[in-house]
Amino acid sequence: QVQLVESGGGLVQAGGSLRLSCAASGSRFSINAMGWYRQFPAKQRDLVARISSDGNTNYADSVKGRFTISRDNANNTMYLQMNRLKPEDTAVYYCSVLVSERLGAIPIPKVYWGQGTQVTVSS
């Protein structure tokens, strides 16, 4: 069982910055990948950025050059540094982890989601 707690959202003016944090806790798991998704009103969640255990990163085209994903492996924490924010970045942001959960002798892949944090960018 893994729990994710995310924070760092808020209200910011266009051109400003925010840093989102996502901390994973639990037992008998190892993180294979972590990612950030965002959900616009009345829309499904879309991938923003992801990072693998070896540090490989991927970004949505809309945030390349502005957002940076990183992780602190020692603390099982992931960050999303968001710079030069735009009003169209306004959404609820969710962190997600892909883990290998060891219940007994067999590792089981599983996805967990954070509770979401609101990011609002004013023009």
Short mmCIF file of N, CA and C in Angstrom, two decimals, residues 1-54:
data_model
loop_
_atom_site.label_atom_id
_atom_site.label_comp_id
_atom_site.label_asym_id
_atom_site.label_seq_id
_atom_site.Cartn_x
_atom_site.Cartn_y
_atom_site.Cartn_z
N GLN A 1 0.83 -1.18 0.00
CA GLN A 1 0.00 0.00 0.00
C GLN A 1 0.88 1.25 0.00
N VAL A 2 0.58 2.16 -0.91
CA VAL A 2 1.34 3.39 -1.05
C VAL A 2 0.39 4.57 -0.95
N GLN A 3 0.81 5.58 -0.23
CA GLN A 3 0.06 6.81 -0.13
C GLN A 3 0.86 7.97 -0.68
N LEU A 4 0.19 8.84 -1.41
CA LEU A 4 0.82 10.01 -2.00
C LEU A 4 0.21 11.27 -1.41
N VAL A 5 1.05 12.18 -1.00
CA VAL A 5 0.62 13.47 -0.50
C VAL A 5 1.29 14.55 -1.32
N GLU A 6 0.50 15.37 -1.98
CA GLU A 6 1.05 16.42 -2.80
C GLU A 6 0.65 17.79 -2.27
N SER A 7 1.48 18.75 -2.59
CA SER A 7 1.28 20.10 -2.11
C SER A 7 1.98 21.08 -3.04
N GLY A 8 1.76 22.35 -2.81
CA GLY A 8 2.47 23.38 -3.55
C GLY A 8 1.63 24.18 -4.51
N GLY A 9 0.38 23.80 -4.70
CA GLY A 9 -0.47 24.55 -5.59
C GLY A 9 -0.87 25.88 -4.98
N GLY A 10 -1.48 26.70 -5.80
CA GLY A 10 -1.92 28.00 -5.33
C GLY A 10 -2.26 28.92 -6.48
N LEU A 11 -2.36 30.19 -6.14
CA LEU A 11 -2.69 31.23 -7.10
C LEU A 11 -1.44 32.02 -7.42
N VAL A 12 -1.19 32.21 -8.71
CA VAL A 12 -0.01 32.93 -9.14
C VAL A 12 -0.35 33.72 -10.40
N GLN A 13 0.32 34.84 -10.58
CA GLN A 13 0.13 35.63 -11.78
C GLN A 13 0.88 35.03 -12.95
N ALA A 14 0.41 35.32 -14.14
CA ALA A 14 1.09 34.85 -15.34
C ALA A 14 2.55 35.28 -15.32
N GLY A 15 3.42 34.34 -15.68
CA GLY A 15 4.84 34.59 -15.65
C GLY A 15 5.50 34.18 -14.35
N GLY A 16 4.71 33.86 -13.36
CA GLY A 16 5.24 33.46 -12.07
C GLY A 16 5.61 32.00 -12.03
N SER A 17 5.98 31.55 -10.84
CA SER A 17 6.45 30.18 -10.65
C SER A 17 5.81 29.53 -9.44
N LEU A 18 5.70 28.22 -9.50
CA LEU A 18 5.27 27.39 -8.39
C LEU A 18 6.07 26.10 -8.42
N ARG A 19 6.21 25.48 -7.27
CA ARG A 19 6.82 24.16 -7.20
C ARG A 19 5.89 23.21 -6.48
N LEU A 20 5.50 22.16 -7.17
CA LEU A 20 4.66 21.12 -6.59
C LEU A 20 5.52 20.00 -6.03
N SER A 21 5.06 19.43 -4.93
CA SER A 21 5.77 18.33 -4.29
C SER A 21 4.83 17.15 -4.14
N CYS A 22 5.38 15.96 -4.24
CA CYS A 22 4.62 14.74 -4.07
C CYS A 22 5.48 13.75 -3.31
N ALA A 23 5.03 13.36 -2.13
CA ALA A 23 5.77 12.45 -1.29
C ALA A 23 5.05 11.11 -1.21
N ALA A 24 5.78 10.06 -1.46
CA ALA A 24 5.24 8.71 -1.40
C ALA A 24 5.67 8.03 -0.11
N SER A 25 4.75 7.34 0.50
CA SER A 25 5.05 6.61 1.72
C SER A 25 4.33 5.27 1.71
N GLY A 26 4.84 4.36 2.49
CA GLY A 26 4.27 3.03 2.57
C GLY A 26 5.35 2.03 2.87
N SER A 27 5.10 0.81 2.49
CA SER A 27 6.06 -0.25 2.73
C SER A 27 6.03 -1.25 1.60
N ARG A 28 7.11 -1.96 1.46
CA ARG A 28 7.22 -3.04 0.49
C ARG A 28 6.93 -2.58 -0.93
N PHE A 29 7.55 -1.47 -1.31
CA PHE A 29 7.39 -1.01 -2.67
C PHE A 29 8.67 -0.36 -3.16
N SER A 30 8.83 -0.34 -4.45
CA SER A 30 9.89 0.40 -5.11
C SER A 30 9.28 1.15 -6.27
N ILE A 31 9.71 2.37 -6.47
CA ILE A 31 9.12 3.24 -7.48
C ILE A 31 9.81 3.03 -8.83
N ASN A 32 9.03 2.70 -9.81
CA ASN A 32 9.55 2.54 -11.16
C ASN A 32 9.52 3.85 -11.94
N ALA A 33 8.47 4.61 -11.74
CA ALA A 33 8.33 5.89 -12.43
C ALA A 33 7.35 6.76 -11.67
N MET A 34 7.50 8.05 -11.84
CA MET A 34 6.59 9.01 -11.24
C MET A 34 6.22 10.03 -12.30
N GLY A 35 5.04 10.59 -12.17
CA GLY A 35 4.62 11.56 -13.16
C GLY A 35 3.62 12.55 -12.61
N TRP A 36 3.47 13.63 -13.34
CA TRP A 36 2.48 14.65 -13.04
C TRP A 36 1.46 14.72 -14.16
N TYR A 37 0.22 14.80 -13.78
CA TYR A 37 -0.89 14.95 -14.70
C TYR A 37 -1.69 16.17 -14.29
N ARG A 38 -2.43 16.71 -15.23
CA ARG A 38 -3.31 17.80 -14.89
C ARG A 38 -4.67 17.60 -15.54
N GLN A 39 -5.67 18.10 -14.88
CA GLN A 39 -7.04 17.95 -15.33
C GLN A 39 -7.68 19.33 -15.44
N PHE A 40 -8.02 19.69 -16.65
CA PHE A 40 -8.76 20.92 -16.89
C PHE A 40 -10.23 20.69 -16.56
N PRO A 41 -10.98 21.76 -16.30
CA PRO A 41 -12.40 21.59 -15.99
C PRO A 41 -13.13 20.79 -17.06
N ALA A 42 -13.87 19.80 -16.62
CA ALA A 42 -14.68 18.95 -17.50
C ALA A 42 -13.83 18.14 -18.49
N LYS A 43 -12.56 17.97 -18.18
CA LYS A 43 -11.68 17.21 -19.06
C LYS A 43 -11.04 16.05 -18.30
N GLN A 44 -10.47 15.13 -19.05
CA GLN A 44 -9.72 14.03 -18.46
C GLN A 44 -8.32 14.49 -18.09
N ARG A 45 -7.66 13.68 -17.30
CA ARG A 45 -6.30 13.99 -16.89
C ARG A 45 -5.31 13.75 -18.02
N ASP A 46 -4.42 14.70 -18.21
CA ASP A 46 -3.41 14.62 -19.25
C ASP A 46 -2.02 14.60 -18.62
N LEU A 47 -1.13 13.88 -19.24
CA LEU A 47 0.25 13.81 -18.76
C LEU A 47 0.95 15.15 -18.93
N VAL A 48 1.61 15.59 -17.88
CA VAL A 48 2.42 16.80 -17.91
C VAL A 48 3.90 16.46 -18.01
N ALA A 49 4.36 15.59 -17.12
CA ALA A 49 5.76 15.20 -17.09
C ALA A 49 5.89 13.90 -16.33
N ARG A 50 6.92 13.16 -16.65
CA ARG A 50 7.20 11.93 -15.94
C ARG A 50 8.70 11.75 -15.80
N ILE A 51 9.09 10.97 -14.81
CA ILE A 51 10.50 10.68 -14.59
C ILE A 51 10.62 9.24 -14.14
N SER A 52 11.58 8.55 -14.72
CA SER A 52 11.81 7.16 -14.38
C SER A 52 12.82 7.05 -13.26
N SER A 53 13.03 5.83 -12.80
CA SER A 53 13.94 5.61 -11.69
C SER A 53 15.38 5.98 -12.02
N ASP A 54 15.75 5.92 -13.30
CA ASP A 54 17.10 6.28 -13.70
C ASP A 54 17.24 7.75 -14.07
#
